[in-house]
Each structure stands twice: as C-alpha cells, then as structure tokens.
Coordinates of C-alpha atoms in Angstrom, one line a residue:
M4 CA 78.8 11.2 151.2
A5 CA 81.1 12.8 148.7
S6 CA 83.5 14.4 151.2
T7 CA 86.7 12.8 152.6
G8 CA 87.0 15.4 155.3
D9 CA 87.1 14.7 159.0
D10 CA 84.0 16.7 159.8
P11 CA 80.8 15.3 158.3
S12 CA 78.7 18.2 159.5
L13 CA 80.3 20.5 157.0
T14 CA 79.1 18.7 154.0
V15 CA 76.0 17.3 152.4
P16 CA 75.6 14.8 149.6
G17 CA 77.3 16.2 146.5
G18 CA 80.2 17.7 148.5
K19 CA 78.3 21.0 149.2
R20 CA 78.6 22.9 152.5
R21 CA 75.7 23.1 154.8
G22 CA 74.0 26.4 155.6
A23 CA 75.1 29.7 154.1
G24 CA 77.6 29.9 151.3
E25 CA 75.3 28.1 148.8
G26 CA 76.1 30.9 146.3
D27 CA 73.7 33.4 147.7
G28 CA 76.6 36.1 147.6
R29 CA 75.7 37.6 150.9
D30 CA 79.2 37.6 152.2
G31 CA 80.9 38.3 148.8
K32 CA 83.0 35.2 149.0
K33 CA 83.1 32.3 146.5
Q34 CA 81.6 29.0 147.4
R35 CA 84.2 26.6 148.6
T36 CA 84.0 23.2 146.9
G37 CA 84.0 19.8 148.6
K38 CA 87.2 19.0 146.9
N39 CA 89.0 22.0 148.4
L40 CA 87.4 21.3 151.8
G41 CA 88.7 17.7 151.7
A42 CA 92.1 18.8 150.8
R43 CA 92.3 21.3 153.7
A44 CA 90.9 18.6 156.1
L45 CA 93.5 16.2 154.9
Q46 CA 96.2 18.8 155.5
R47 CA 95.0 19.3 159.1
V48 CA 95.1 15.5 159.7
L49 CA 98.6 15.3 158.3
A50 CA 99.7 18.3 160.4
F51 CA 98.1 16.6 163.4
K52 CA 100.0 13.4 162.8
K53 CA 103.3 15.3 162.3
S54 CA 102.8 17.3 165.5
K55 CA 101.9 14.1 167.4
G56 CA 105.0 12.4 166.1
S57 CA 107.2 15.2 167.2
R58 CA 105.6 15.1 170.7
K59 CA 106.4 11.4 170.9
G60 CA 110.0 12.1 169.9
Q61 CA 110.2 14.6 172.8
G62 CA 109.0 11.9 175.3
N63 CA 105.7 13.5 176.0
S64 CA 103.9 10.6 177.8
S65 CA 100.5 12.4 178.0
S66 CA 100.1 12.3 174.2
E67 CA 100.6 8.4 174.2
A68 CA 97.4 8.0 176.3
A69 CA 95.2 9.0 173.4
S70 CA 91.5 8.4 173.8
P71 CA 90.0 5.9 171.3
N72 CA 87.1 8.3 170.8
G73 CA 89.3 11.3 170.5
E74 CA 92.7 11.4 168.8
E75 CA 92.3 7.9 167.3
A76 CA 88.9 8.9 165.9
A77 CA 90.5 12.0 164.4
E78 CA 93.1 9.9 162.7
E79 CA 90.7 7.5 161.3
V80 CA 90.0 7.9 157.5
R81 CA 86.3 8.2 156.8
R82 CA 84.9 5.3 154.9
P83 CA 81.5 4.9 153.3
K84 CA 78.8 3.3 155.3
R85 CA 75.8 1.3 153.9
K86 CA 72.4 0.5 155.5
V87 CA 72.3 -3.3 155.9
A88 CA 70.2 -6.1 157.5
L89 CA 72.7 -8.1 159.6
L90 CA 71.7 -11.7 160.2
I91 CA 72.8 -13.1 163.6
G92 CA 72.2 -16.1 165.8
Y93 CA 73.0 -16.7 169.4
C94 CA 72.6 -18.9 172.5
G95 CA 71.1 -16.7 175.3
T96 CA 72.5 -18.7 178.2
G97 CA 74.5 -16.5 180.5
Y98 CA 73.1 -13.2 179.0
K99 CA 70.5 -10.8 180.3
G100 CA 68.7 -10.8 177.0
L101 CA 69.4 -9.3 173.6
Q102 CA 68.9 -5.5 174.2
A103 CA 71.9 -3.5 175.6
N104 CA 71.3 -2.5 179.2
R105 CA 73.9 -0.4 180.9
D106 CA 76.4 -2.7 182.7
E107 CA 74.5 -5.9 182.1
K108 CA 76.0 -8.7 180.0
T109 CA 73.8 -8.7 176.8
I110 CA 74.1 -10.0 173.3
E111 CA 73.9 -6.5 171.8
G112 CA 76.8 -5.4 174.0
D113 CA 79.1 -8.1 172.7
L114 CA 77.9 -7.7 169.1
F115 CA 78.4 -4.0 169.0
G116 CA 81.9 -4.3 170.5
A117 CA 82.8 -6.9 167.8
L118 CA 81.5 -4.6 165.1
V119 CA 83.7 -1.7 166.3
A120 CA 86.8 -4.0 166.8
A121 CA 86.3 -5.4 163.3
G122 CA 86.1 -1.9 161.8
A123 CA 82.5 -2.3 160.6
I124 CA 81.5 0.7 162.8
S125 CA 83.9 3.7 162.9
K126 CA 85.5 4.7 166.2
A127 CA 83.7 8.0 165.8
N128 CA 80.4 6.2 166.2
S129 CA 81.6 3.6 168.7
T130 CA 80.2 5.5 171.8
D131 CA 76.5 5.3 170.8
P132 CA 74.7 2.7 168.7
K133 CA 72.2 5.3 167.7
K134 CA 74.8 7.1 165.6
S135 CA 74.8 3.9 163.3
S136 CA 71.0 3.8 163.3
F137 CA 71.2 0.5 165.2
A138 CA 67.8 -1.3 165.6
R139 CA 66.8 -4.9 166.6
C140 CA 64.0 -6.8 164.9
A141 CA 62.8 -9.0 167.8
R142 CA 63.9 -8.5 171.4
T143 CA 64.5 -11.7 173.3
D144 CA 64.5 -12.0 177.1
K145 CA 67.0 -13.5 179.5
G146 CA 68.2 -16.9 178.5
V147 CA 66.2 -17.0 175.3
H148 CA 68.0 -18.1 172.2
A149 CA 67.7 -17.1 168.5
A150 CA 68.7 -19.3 165.5
R151 CA 68.2 -16.2 163.3
N152 CA 67.6 -12.6 164.2
V153 CA 68.1 -9.4 162.4
V154 CA 69.5 -6.1 163.4
S155 CA 69.7 -3.1 161.0
L156 CA 72.5 -0.5 161.0
K157 CA 74.8 1.6 158.9
M158 CA 77.9 -0.5 158.5
I159 CA 81.2 -0.3 156.6
V160 CA 81.1 -3.2 154.2
E161 CA 84.0 -2.5 151.9
D162 CA 86.1 -5.4 153.2
K163 CA 85.1 -8.8 151.7
D164 CA 86.1 -10.7 154.9
I165 CA 84.2 -8.4 157.2
I166 CA 81.9 -11.2 158.4
D167 CA 84.8 -13.4 159.4
R168 CA 86.5 -10.5 161.1
I169 CA 83.4 -9.7 163.2
N170 CA 83.0 -13.4 164.2
S171 CA 86.6 -13.5 165.3
H172 CA 85.8 -10.9 168.0
L173 CA 82.7 -12.8 169.2
P174 CA 82.3 -15.8 171.5
P175 CA 81.3 -19.1 169.8
Q176 CA 77.7 -18.8 171.2
I177 CA 77.1 -15.7 169.1
R178 CA 77.4 -15.8 165.3
V179 CA 76.9 -13.4 162.4
W180 CA 75.6 -15.3 159.3
G181 CA 75.9 -12.5 156.8
Y182 CA 74.2 -9.2 155.7
V183 CA 71.9 -7.9 153.0
R184 CA 72.1 -4.4 151.5
T185 CA 68.8 -2.5 152.0
V186 CA 67.3 0.9 151.3
G187 CA 68.5 3.8 153.4
S188 CA 65.2 4.1 155.3
F189 CA 65.1 0.4 156.3
N190 CA 64.3 -0.4 159.9
C191 CA 64.1 -4.0 160.8
Y192 CA 61.8 -3.5 163.7
Y193 CA 59.1 -1.7 161.6
Q194 CA 59.6 -3.7 158.4
C195 CA 59.2 -7.1 160.0
D196 CA 55.8 -8.6 159.2
R197 CA 56.0 -11.9 161.0
R198 CA 58.1 -13.7 163.6
I199 CA 58.5 -17.5 163.9
Y200 CA 59.3 -18.9 167.4
E201 CA 60.1 -22.5 168.3
Y202 CA 59.5 -24.2 171.6
L203 CA 61.0 -27.6 172.6
L204 CA 59.6 -29.6 175.4
P205 CA 59.8 -33.3 176.5
T206 CA 56.7 -35.3 175.6
H207 CA 56.2 -36.7 179.1
V208 CA 54.8 -33.3 180.3
L209 CA 51.7 -34.2 178.4
L210 CA 51.0 -37.1 180.8
P211 CA 48.0 -36.8 183.0
S212 CA 48.4 -35.3 186.5
H213 CA 49.0 -38.0 189.0
P214 CA 45.8 -39.1 190.7
R215 CA 47.3 -38.5 194.1
S216 CA 48.4 -35.0 193.4
Y217 CA 46.2 -32.1 194.5
L218 CA 45.1 -31.2 191.0
G219 CA 44.7 -34.8 190.0
Q220 CA 42.3 -35.3 193.0
K221 CA 40.3 -32.2 192.1
I222 CA 40.0 -33.2 188.4
L223 CA 38.5 -36.6 189.4
E224 CA 36.2 -35.0 192.0
A225 CA 34.8 -32.3 189.5
A226 CA 34.3 -34.9 186.8
T227 CA 32.4 -37.1 189.1
D228 CA 30.2 -34.2 190.3
A229 CA 29.5 -33.1 186.8
N230 CA 28.8 -36.6 185.5
D231 CA 31.7 -36.1 183.1
L232 CA 33.8 -39.1 184.2
D233 CA 33.3 -40.9 180.8
G234 CA 34.1 -37.7 178.9
L235 CA 37.3 -37.2 180.9
R236 CA 38.4 -40.8 180.3
D237 CA 37.7 -40.4 176.5
R238 CA 39.7 -37.1 176.4
Q239 CA 42.7 -38.7 178.2
G240 CA 42.7 -41.7 175.8
D241 CA 45.3 -44.5 176.5
E242 CA 47.1 -42.3 179.0
W243 CA 44.2 -42.6 181.4
S244 CA 45.7 -45.7 182.8
F245 CA 49.4 -44.7 182.6
W246 CA 50.0 -44.1 186.3
K247 CA 48.2 -47.3 187.3
D248 CA 50.3 -49.4 184.9
A249 CA 53.5 -47.6 185.8
E250 CA 53.0 -48.0 189.5
A251 CA 52.2 -51.7 189.0
K252 CA 55.3 -52.2 186.9
E253 CA 57.9 -49.7 188.3
I254 CA 56.8 -48.1 191.5
G255 CA 55.1 -51.1 193.3
P256 CA 58.2 -53.4 193.4
L257 CA 60.3 -50.5 194.7
M258 CA 57.8 -49.7 197.5
R259 CA 57.6 -53.3 198.5
F260 CA 61.5 -53.4 198.6
L261 CA 61.6 -50.3 200.8
N262 CA 58.7 -51.7 202.8
L263 CA 56.6 -48.7 202.1
S264 CA 52.8 -48.3 201.8
A265 CA 50.7 -45.7 200.0
Q266 CA 50.2 -44.0 203.3
D267 CA 53.9 -44.1 204.3
P268 CA 55.4 -40.6 204.8
A269 CA 58.1 -41.3 202.2
S270 CA 55.6 -42.0 199.5
A271 CA 53.0 -39.5 200.5
A272 CA 55.7 -36.7 200.6
F273 CA 56.1 -36.8 196.8
F274 CA 52.3 -36.0 196.3
Q275 CA 51.9 -34.0 199.5
P276 CA 50.2 -30.6 198.6
D277 CA 52.8 -27.9 198.9
P278 CA 51.3 -24.5 200.1
A279 CA 54.6 -22.8 199.1
A280 CA 54.0 -23.7 195.5
G281 CA 50.8 -21.8 195.4
W282 CA 50.3 -19.1 192.7
E283 CA 48.2 -16.7 194.6
G284 CA 49.9 -13.3 194.8
R285 CA 53.0 -14.5 192.9
D286 CA 54.7 -11.9 190.8
E287 CA 54.4 -12.8 187.1
T288 CA 57.7 -11.1 186.3
T289 CA 59.7 -13.6 188.4
D290 CA 60.7 -17.1 187.6
P291 CA 58.0 -19.4 189.1
L292 CA 60.6 -22.0 190.0
E293 CA 62.7 -19.7 192.2
P294 CA 60.5 -18.9 195.2
A295 CA 58.6 -22.2 195.5
T296 CA 59.7 -25.2 197.5
A297 CA 60.1 -28.3 195.3
P298 CA 57.4 -31.0 195.8
G299 CA 58.6 -33.8 197.9
S300 CA 60.3 -31.6 200.6
S301 CA 59.5 -33.4 203.8
T302 CA 61.0 -34.8 207.0
A303 CA 60.7 -38.3 205.5
P304 CA 64.0 -40.2 205.0
D305 CA 65.8 -38.5 202.1
A306 CA 67.1 -41.8 200.6
S307 CA 63.6 -43.2 200.2
I308 CA 62.3 -40.0 198.6
R309 CA 65.2 -39.9 196.2
R310 CA 64.7 -43.5 195.1
L311 CA 61.0 -43.0 194.8
K312 CA 61.4 -39.9 192.7
A313 CA 64.0 -41.6 190.5
A314 CA 61.5 -44.3 189.8
Y315 CA 58.8 -41.9 188.8
H316 CA 61.3 -40.1 186.7
K317 CA 62.3 -43.2 184.9
A318 CA 58.7 -44.1 184.1
K319 CA 58.2 -40.6 182.5
Q320 CA 61.3 -41.0 180.5
Q321 CA 60.1 -44.2 179.0
Y322 CA 56.8 -42.6 177.9
R323 CA 56.3 -42.3 174.1
L324 CA 53.7 -39.9 172.7
S325 CA 50.8 -41.7 170.9
E326 CA 49.3 -40.5 167.7
K327 CA 46.0 -39.9 169.4
R328 CA 47.7 -37.7 172.1
L329 CA 49.6 -35.8 169.5
G330 CA 46.3 -35.2 167.6
R331 CA 44.7 -33.9 170.8
L332 CA 47.6 -31.5 171.3
R333 CA 47.3 -30.2 167.7
E334 CA 43.6 -29.7 168.2
V335 CA 44.2 -27.6 171.3
L336 CA 47.0 -25.5 169.6
H337 CA 44.7 -24.7 166.7
C338 CA 42.5 -22.8 169.1
F339 CA 45.3 -20.1 169.1
L340 CA 44.9 -19.3 165.4
G341 CA 43.5 -16.0 164.2
N342 CA 43.2 -12.5 165.7
N343 CA 42.3 -12.9 169.4
N344 CA 42.6 -11.0 172.7
F345 CA 45.6 -12.4 174.6
H346 CA 45.3 -10.3 177.7
N347 CA 45.5 -13.4 179.8
Y348 CA 48.8 -14.4 178.2
T349 CA 50.9 -11.4 179.2
V350 CA 51.3 -9.0 182.1
Q351 CA 49.8 -5.6 182.9
K352 CA 47.2 -5.7 180.1
S353 CA 43.5 -5.6 180.6
F354 CA 40.8 -7.0 178.4
R355 CA 39.9 -3.6 177.1
D356 CA 43.5 -2.9 176.0
P357 CA 43.6 -2.9 172.2
S358 CA 47.2 -3.8 172.2
A359 CA 46.4 -7.2 173.7
K360 CA 44.9 -8.3 170.4
R361 CA 47.5 -10.3 168.4
L362 CA 47.4 -12.2 165.1
I363 CA 48.6 -15.8 165.0
Y364 CA 49.1 -17.2 161.4
S365 CA 50.1 -20.8 162.2
V366 CA 50.9 -23.2 165.0
E367 CA 52.5 -26.5 164.1
A368 CA 53.6 -29.4 166.3
G369 CA 56.2 -31.6 164.5
K370 CA 57.0 -35.2 164.8
P371 CA 58.5 -36.4 168.2
F372 CA 62.2 -37.3 168.2
I373 CA 64.4 -39.0 170.8
I374 CA 67.5 -37.5 172.4
G375 CA 69.1 -39.8 174.9
D376 CA 66.4 -41.5 176.9
T377 CA 63.8 -38.8 176.5
E378 CA 61.4 -38.1 173.7
W379 CA 61.0 -34.4 172.6
L380 CA 58.6 -32.3 170.6
S381 CA 59.1 -29.1 168.6
I382 CA 56.2 -26.6 168.4
Q383 CA 56.4 -23.6 166.0
F384 CA 54.4 -20.4 166.3
Q385 CA 54.2 -17.9 163.4
G386 CA 52.6 -14.6 164.3
Q387 CA 52.6 -10.9 163.5
S388 CA 54.1 -10.1 166.8
F389 CA 54.2 -11.4 170.4
M390 CA 53.9 -9.9 173.8
M391 CA 56.0 -10.5 176.9
H392 CA 55.7 -14.2 178.1
Q393 CA 52.9 -14.7 175.5
I394 CA 54.4 -17.9 173.9
R395 CA 55.5 -19.4 177.2
K396 CA 51.9 -18.9 178.5
M397 CA 50.4 -20.3 175.4
I398 CA 52.6 -23.4 175.8
S399 CA 51.7 -23.8 179.4
M400 CA 47.9 -23.4 178.6
A401 CA 48.0 -26.0 175.8
V402 CA 50.0 -28.5 177.9
L403 CA 47.8 -28.1 181.0
I404 CA 44.6 -28.6 179.0
V405 CA 46.0 -31.9 177.4
R406 CA 47.4 -33.3 180.7
T407 CA 44.3 -32.5 182.7
G408 CA 41.7 -33.6 180.1
C409 CA 40.2 -30.2 180.0
Y410 CA 38.0 -29.1 177.1
A411 CA 39.8 -27.2 174.3
E412 CA 37.1 -24.5 174.3
R413 CA 38.7 -23.2 177.5
I414 CA 41.2 -21.4 175.3
T415 CA 38.5 -19.6 173.5
Q416 CA 37.0 -18.6 176.9
S417 CA 40.3 -17.2 177.9
Y418 CA 40.0 -14.5 175.2
G419 CA 37.0 -13.1 177.1
P420 CA 37.0 -10.6 180.0
A421 CA 37.4 -13.3 182.8
A422 CA 40.9 -13.4 184.2
F423 CA 42.7 -16.8 184.0
S424 CA 45.7 -17.7 186.1
I425 CA 48.1 -19.0 183.4
P426 CA 51.7 -19.7 184.6
K427 CA 54.5 -19.2 182.1
A428 CA 56.3 -22.3 181.0
P429 CA 60.1 -22.6 181.5
G430 CA 62.0 -20.2 179.2
L431 CA 64.7 -22.9 178.5
G432 CA 62.9 -24.4 175.5
L433 CA 62.1 -21.0 173.8
L434 CA 64.0 -19.8 170.7
L435 CA 63.4 -17.3 167.9
D436 CA 63.7 -19.3 164.7
Q437 CA 63.5 -16.3 162.3
P438 CA 61.8 -13.1 161.5
L439 CA 60.1 -12.6 158.1
F440 CA 59.9 -9.5 155.9
V441 CA 57.1 -10.3 153.4
E442 CA 56.0 -6.8 152.4
Y443 CA 59.5 -5.4 152.3
N444 CA 60.8 -8.2 150.1
R445 CA 58.0 -7.6 147.6
R446 CA 58.8 -3.9 147.4
A447 CA 62.5 -4.5 147.4
T448 CA 62.1 -6.4 144.1
E449 CA 59.3 -4.4 142.5
D450 CA 60.1 -0.8 143.6
F451 CA 63.7 -0.6 144.9
Q452 CA 65.5 -3.2 142.8
R453 CA 67.2 -4.5 145.9
E454 CA 68.1 -7.9 147.3
Q455 CA 65.5 -9.6 149.4
I456 CA 66.0 -10.7 153.0
P457 CA 65.8 -14.4 152.4
R458 CA 63.9 -16.9 154.5
N459 CA 65.8 -19.9 155.8
A460 CA 69.1 -18.2 155.0
H461 CA 72.4 -20.0 155.7
E462 CA 70.4 -23.1 156.5
E463 CA 73.3 -25.6 156.8
A464 CA 75.3 -23.3 159.2
V465 CA 72.3 -22.4 161.2
N466 CA 71.2 -26.0 161.7
A467 CA 74.7 -27.0 162.9
F468 CA 74.7 -24.0 165.3
K469 CA 71.3 -24.9 166.7
K470 CA 72.2 -28.4 167.3
K471 CA 75.5 -27.6 169.0
F472 CA 74.8 -24.5 171.0
I473 CA 71.0 -24.5 171.5
Y474 CA 69.4 -27.9 171.3
E475 CA 72.2 -29.7 173.1
H476 CA 72.2 -27.0 175.8
I477 CA 68.4 -27.5 176.3
Y478 CA 68.7 -31.3 176.5
G479 CA 71.6 -31.0 178.9
E480 CA 69.9 -28.6 181.2
E481 CA 66.8 -30.7 181.4
K482 CA 68.8 -33.9 182.0
T483 CA 70.7 -32.4 185.0
K484 CA 68.0 -30.1 186.5
D485 CA 64.6 -31.7 185.5
I486 CA 63.3 -28.2 184.9
Y487 CA 60.1 -29.2 183.0
E488 CA 59.3 -32.1 185.4
T489 CA 59.7 -29.9 188.4
F490 CA 57.6 -27.1 186.9
F491 CA 54.6 -29.2 186.1
T492 CA 54.8 -31.2 189.3
Q493 CA 54.7 -28.0 191.2
L494 CA 51.5 -27.0 189.4
D495 CA 49.9 -30.4 190.1
N496 CA 50.6 -29.8 193.8
S497 CA 49.7 -26.1 194.0
V498 CA 47.0 -25.8 196.7
G499 CA 44.1 -23.4 196.1
P500 CA 41.6 -22.5 193.4
N501 CA 44.2 -21.0 190.9
F502 CA 44.0 -23.9 188.4
L503 CA 40.5 -25.3 189.1
W504 CA 39.4 -23.8 185.9
L505 CA 41.0 -26.8 184.2
T506 CA 38.5 -29.2 185.9
S507 CA 35.0 -30.2 184.6
G508 CA 32.8 -27.1 185.1
G509 CA 35.9 -25.2 185.9
Q510 CA 34.7 -22.0 184.2
N511 CA 31.9 -21.7 186.7
K512 CA 34.5 -22.1 189.5
L513 CA 36.5 -19.4 187.9
L514 CA 33.6 -17.1 187.8
D515 CA 32.5 -17.9 191.4
R516 CA 36.1 -17.2 192.6
R517 CA 36.1 -13.7 191.1
A518 CA 32.5 -12.8 191.7
D519 CA 33.1 -10.8 194.8
R520 CA 35.8 -8.8 193.2
E521 CA 33.7 -8.1 190.1
V522 CA 30.6 -7.1 192.4
K523 CA 32.8 -4.5 194.2
K524 CA 34.0 -3.1 190.9
R525 CA 30.5 -3.0 189.4
R526 CA 29.1 -1.5 192.7
H527 CA 31.5 1.4 192.7
G528 CA 31.0 2.1 189.0
A529 CA 27.2 1.5 189.0
E530 CA 26.5 3.7 192.0
H531 CA 28.6 6.5 190.5
D532 CA 26.6 6.3 187.2
A533 CA 23.3 6.1 189.2
Q534 CA 24.0 9.6 190.6
D535 CA 24.0 11.1 187.2
T536 CA 21.4 9.0 185.4
G537 CA 18.9 8.4 188.2
L538 CA 18.7 4.6 187.5
A539 CA 18.9 3.5 191.1
E540 CA 16.5 0.6 190.6
V541 CA 18.6 -0.7 187.7
V542 CA 21.8 -0.5 189.7
K543 CA 20.1 -2.4 192.6
K544 CA 19.1 -5.1 190.2
V545 CA 22.7 -5.3 188.9
L546 CA 24.1 -5.7 192.3
D547 CA 21.5 -8.3 193.5
W548 CA 22.9 -11.1 191.3
T549 CA 21.2 -14.5 191.1
D550 CA 23.2 -17.7 190.6
T551 CA 22.2 -17.7 187.0
E552 CA 23.5 -14.2 186.4
Q553 CA 26.8 -15.0 188.1
E554 CA 27.4 -17.9 185.7
D555 CA 27.5 -15.4 182.8
M556 CA 28.9 -12.2 184.1
T557 CA 29.4 -10.7 180.7
N558 CA 25.7 -10.5 180.1
V559 CA 24.9 -8.4 183.1
E560 CA 25.9 -5.1 181.5
G561 CA 23.8 -5.9 178.5
E562 CA 20.8 -6.8 180.6
A563 CA 21.2 -3.7 182.7
E564 CA 21.3 -1.6 179.5
E565 CA 18.2 -3.2 178.1
E566 CA 16.4 -2.6 181.4
A567 CA 17.5 0.9 181.5
E568 CA 16.2 1.4 178.0
E569 CA 12.9 -0.2 178.9
K570 CA 12.7 2.1 182.0
V571 CA 13.4 5.1 179.9
E572 CA 10.8 4.0 177.3
E573 CA 8.3 3.5 180.2
E574 CA 9.1 6.8 181.6
G575 CA 8.7 8.3 178.2
K576 CA 5.4 6.6 177.7
G577 CA 4.2 7.9 181.1
E578 CA 5.3 11.4 180.3
Q579 CA 3.5 11.1 176.9
E580 CA 0.3 9.9 178.7
V581 CA 0.4 12.8 181.1
K582 CA 0.8 15.2 178.3
V583 CA -2.2 13.7 176.4
E584 CA -4.3 13.7 179.5
G585 CA -3.3 17.3 180.2
K586 CA -4.1 18.3 176.7
E587 CA -7.5 16.6 176.9
K588 CA -8.2 18.4 180.2
A589 CA -7.2 21.7 178.6
E590 CA -9.6 21.1 175.7
V591 CA -12.4 20.3 178.1
G592 CA -11.7 23.4 180.0
K593 CA -11.6 25.4 176.8
E594 CA -15.0 24.1 175.9
K595 CA -16.4 24.9 179.4
A596 CA -15.0 28.4 179.1
E597 CA -16.6 28.8 175.7
V598 CA -19.9 27.6 177.1
G599 CA -19.6 29.9 180.0
Q600 CA -18.9 32.8 177.7
E601 CA -22.0 32.0 175.7
E602 CA -24.1 31.7 178.9
N603 CA -22.7 35.0 180.1
G604 CA -23.5 36.5 176.7
E605 CA -27.1 35.4 177.0
V606 CA -27.4 36.6 180.6
A607 CA -25.9 40.0 179.6
K608 CA -28.3 40.3 176.6
Q609 CA -31.3 39.5 178.8
T610 CA -30.2 42.0 181.3
T611 CA -29.9 44.6 178.7
E612 CA -33.4 43.9 177.4
I613 CA -34.9 44.1 180.9
D614 CA -33.2 47.5 181.5
Q615 CA -34.5 48.8 178.1
E616 CA -38.1 47.7 179.0
A617 CA -37.7 49.4 182.4
K618 CA -36.8 52.7 180.7
D619 CA -39.6 52.5 178.3

C-alpha cells in the first residue's frame, strides 16, 4: 500500500484514489495524488492530536476515556502488513479447543490478543480476525495439544523482535515458533496437503481382556462355539497366560491375606458387569467416561476393593510389550492405509456420504519407552485430512482388536455399510505433530521464488516444549487419574451386544443385531418402489430373508436387481411370444380370407353363368 493516510479505503496500490477521479475529466478537477492525500491525512491526525491535547489541558475527563478501537486507532500510524504463515505450538489443557468461540477460553483467543498487544496486528483490525485474513490450518478439539500448527494472516513484521514480543504476552503453554513470508493469496487451510497426528498410550492397554470380565467371557464362549480357541490363543501370543500368571504371583497372595475367594463380593465387584457402562444410546459427542459408573462400584468393603484394584494396577504397570505383540499391533494399524470409507469412525456420516472417504498415507508405531513405572508407545498417523473423533476411534479400534484377539480383517469390514459401535479413545494422548504443505512448497520454489514452510521446523525448541508441557502432562494425568485403564476396563465390563463384533464370528452377530432395523428400512423403501415398478414378487422375496441372506446383507440388493432383470426379461419374452403368436394367427386369418374370397369369386362366377344360360 503506497499511502500513509489514515483511511485505506481512499487509496489503491500505487497511491491512486478509488472510484471516480481517475483522470476521466467528468468533474473538471485535477486528479489528487497519493502524496497530497497522505499529507492532508497527516495534517488531520496532527490537528486531532493538538485538539486532544488542548482538551486534556482544560481537564475534560471524557476525552481521557478514549476507546482503543476509536481515537487510539486513529492515532496509530499505518504500517505495512505482510501475509505470513505463523508457526505455533500449545498444550490444550484448560482450553475449549483452538478455534475462537465467543466467551469460551480458546487458544486463538489468547493468541489473537497477544498479536494485538505486541503490535503485530493494528488496533484498527483488533476487533475482528477476518480483517487480518486470519485462518487456521488444523482445528483441534477441547484438551487436544499441538506441537506445531500453522495459522495464516496479514501481520506487521517490521520489528525484528516481533516473535519475542508476541510470546511475552502469551502463557507458557502457548508458544509462537516463528513465521514464513508467503504469497498474498496463501491460506493455510486450503494449501495444507497432509497432517501428522501423534497418539501416546500406555502399552498395558494392549493386554487381553480379563477372563472374568463380561467381554472376556464372551470372547472365550464365542471362540469355543466357533472352534476357534486355538486360533485365539495363537493371536494372543504370550499374553494369553498373562492374567493367570499375574493372579498366581500378585493377586493370589493378596486375596489369601484378605481371606477372599474368587466368589467373594469384594473380588467379584471388580469384574462385575456394570449396566451403567453400556454404550447403547450413548451420545458420541460426550466424553464416554463422564456418565458411566466406574467398574468396581459395589457395596463390598471399600478397603478391600481399593487394595485389590491396586494389585491389578501394579501388575499392569509391570507389563512390557513383546516384539510379537508390537508386530501384531503394526499389522492391525496397516489396515488403515489407503483411501477408505471411515463413516464408522466419526459422527453423523452415513456410508453413502462421499465426505466419509479419507486418504491415510502412513501409520507408524514407534519403539516403546518407559516413563516412571509405565511403558508408553507413540503412534503417528499421516493423512490428507481427518474427521471429528476419527483418530481416537482408529486408536480404539486397533487396541480393541489386539486386546481381544480379533481378526485384523474386521477393520476392512468396518469400511462397508454395516454400522460398528466404535468408542473414541481418551483425548488425553492426542496431539497434532505438524501440518505439511507439499504442493505449496514446490510452487513456492519453482513459481513464486518464496521461502518454503519447512518440515520439522524449530526441532530443538519444539521437542523441549513437547516434553515439558505435553508429554509430562499426559504422563501425570494418567498416573493420578488412570484414564486409559478406567476407559478400557469399562469397555470390558459393558453389558450388551455393542462390542460382540470383536468375538469369533462377531461379524455375523453384528449383522443379526441390526437385521430387524435393516428389514424395516428395506421394507419401507421396497414397498414404495413396488408401487411404481410393479415388482411386488421381487419385494416379497427381498423381505423374506433366509439365514444365508442375512449373513451377507449387502448382496440382497444385487440379487433383487438380478431377479428384477430376469423378471423383466421373462415378461419381455412372454410379450414377444404373444406378438409372434398373434402375428401367426393374423397370417392364418389372412390366408383364410383370401381362400374365402377365391371361393366367393368362383361362386359368383358360377351364379353368373347360370343366370346367362337361363336368359338364353
């Protein structure tokens, strides 16, 4: 902007006035230059300051209460703004997410306030982020962290210490790493190609469900009925005997000390099915831990329950992930790769919704590491974009398949039309590692001659921040609140068919559970179509499902269409036969008519001859 005036609407690049007066000569006046306009604007500002000073000298108290968006904005000297990609990091604890939301405490709210206070955004633009073309790259939910995130905006970057000044107005759990000058049309949301998320979890969540829990019992029953007990034991590996060994070593002596038996209320309370922990009808938008009663709630003596739970907790903390178990997890995670339909991994999206298809480039499980007494594991997802709760549900799905010994193919089946009840894992361990700008970086170098937005930027400072404000927070929360352990114990003790798809033959149980609902939907739609197409017999066959047809609901429509086509073909053949038969009858009738005409002609000829003879 070439103008130094206080009204940007009066000028355009090059210092020319907007609208009329571009030398068209309609008003007979000379065009006013940007230089003259700036001088007059400066004179107005100086006159305003002079008048304000005189009013202060007269003791006018009303002038002292100047609005920061009014008189102070008018006093502010205009400074050039540049489009930038601002690199930030934050710990989301205590915030209602990244995006600004009215009176809620958000990351953007504190960040924008710091930008204004540091002078990176002018007071004239301080009332609305849209005036600075503010945009976020990846929105994070309540309590979710980001080691690196990017926001794009027009910012004043003349001061060399602008980053330090911004950070001085921010709390320690929010940091600005730096900025990169971009092209004027850059928007971090649209130019972002990929996003990398990280999820931290303790390795003991991969242990099998306890055999006395509700889900553990159902897994053994289903495996026995399906003759899959040997296969289940092989998929569980060395962890198959974990609980047996742990109870013999840790739990048994305690129970004998407390004079408890396996049927004692104090010990049974820990594995007692908890109807309140069921998932039927639960709102996916709420935290699954809040409305449910924690397993172990009972009228049994509290002291015994606490000591028993502490013993089980200690046994879990001592667990160390084996190479075979880690390989099993990696095998399961690889089923997420590619372009798949993730309608079961979010909320309010159907199988037919095209926006449910997402592309996952890589999923990597690193090497386990020990913090305190607990072993942890980091899993990274790199994808084009992610839907609400998608990563948390993917983590939950992978962990449940490993801990229950389910087939990895169940993930592939979840991409189909059948609805799976997949809970979302705790949000505590989720953080945005960084967004990537692959295509923009290529064009920035080749076409725009601009600096690239680097990958793994400010590595040393970011790692120190992650360790102090993100990782330590996650470890501390789990140590004091047992969030992961409570979550998966609730799932093990959730009564009902919600998670029976994890058992041997569980896919059939899932289809049987939803058969009635699907039949109702199909009956309504099929009967409606029958009124227009007249395929009543086909509809009846669709509704009269056999057990074999129920096991593969997705083929019913195809079979119905094939039968409909066959019916149409048969009807078409029948109509053609009728037409041929009618044509043959018509030809026969025509021949008869011709024969009749010939006979009539002969009779008429004979009659004429007889009449002639009579005359003679």
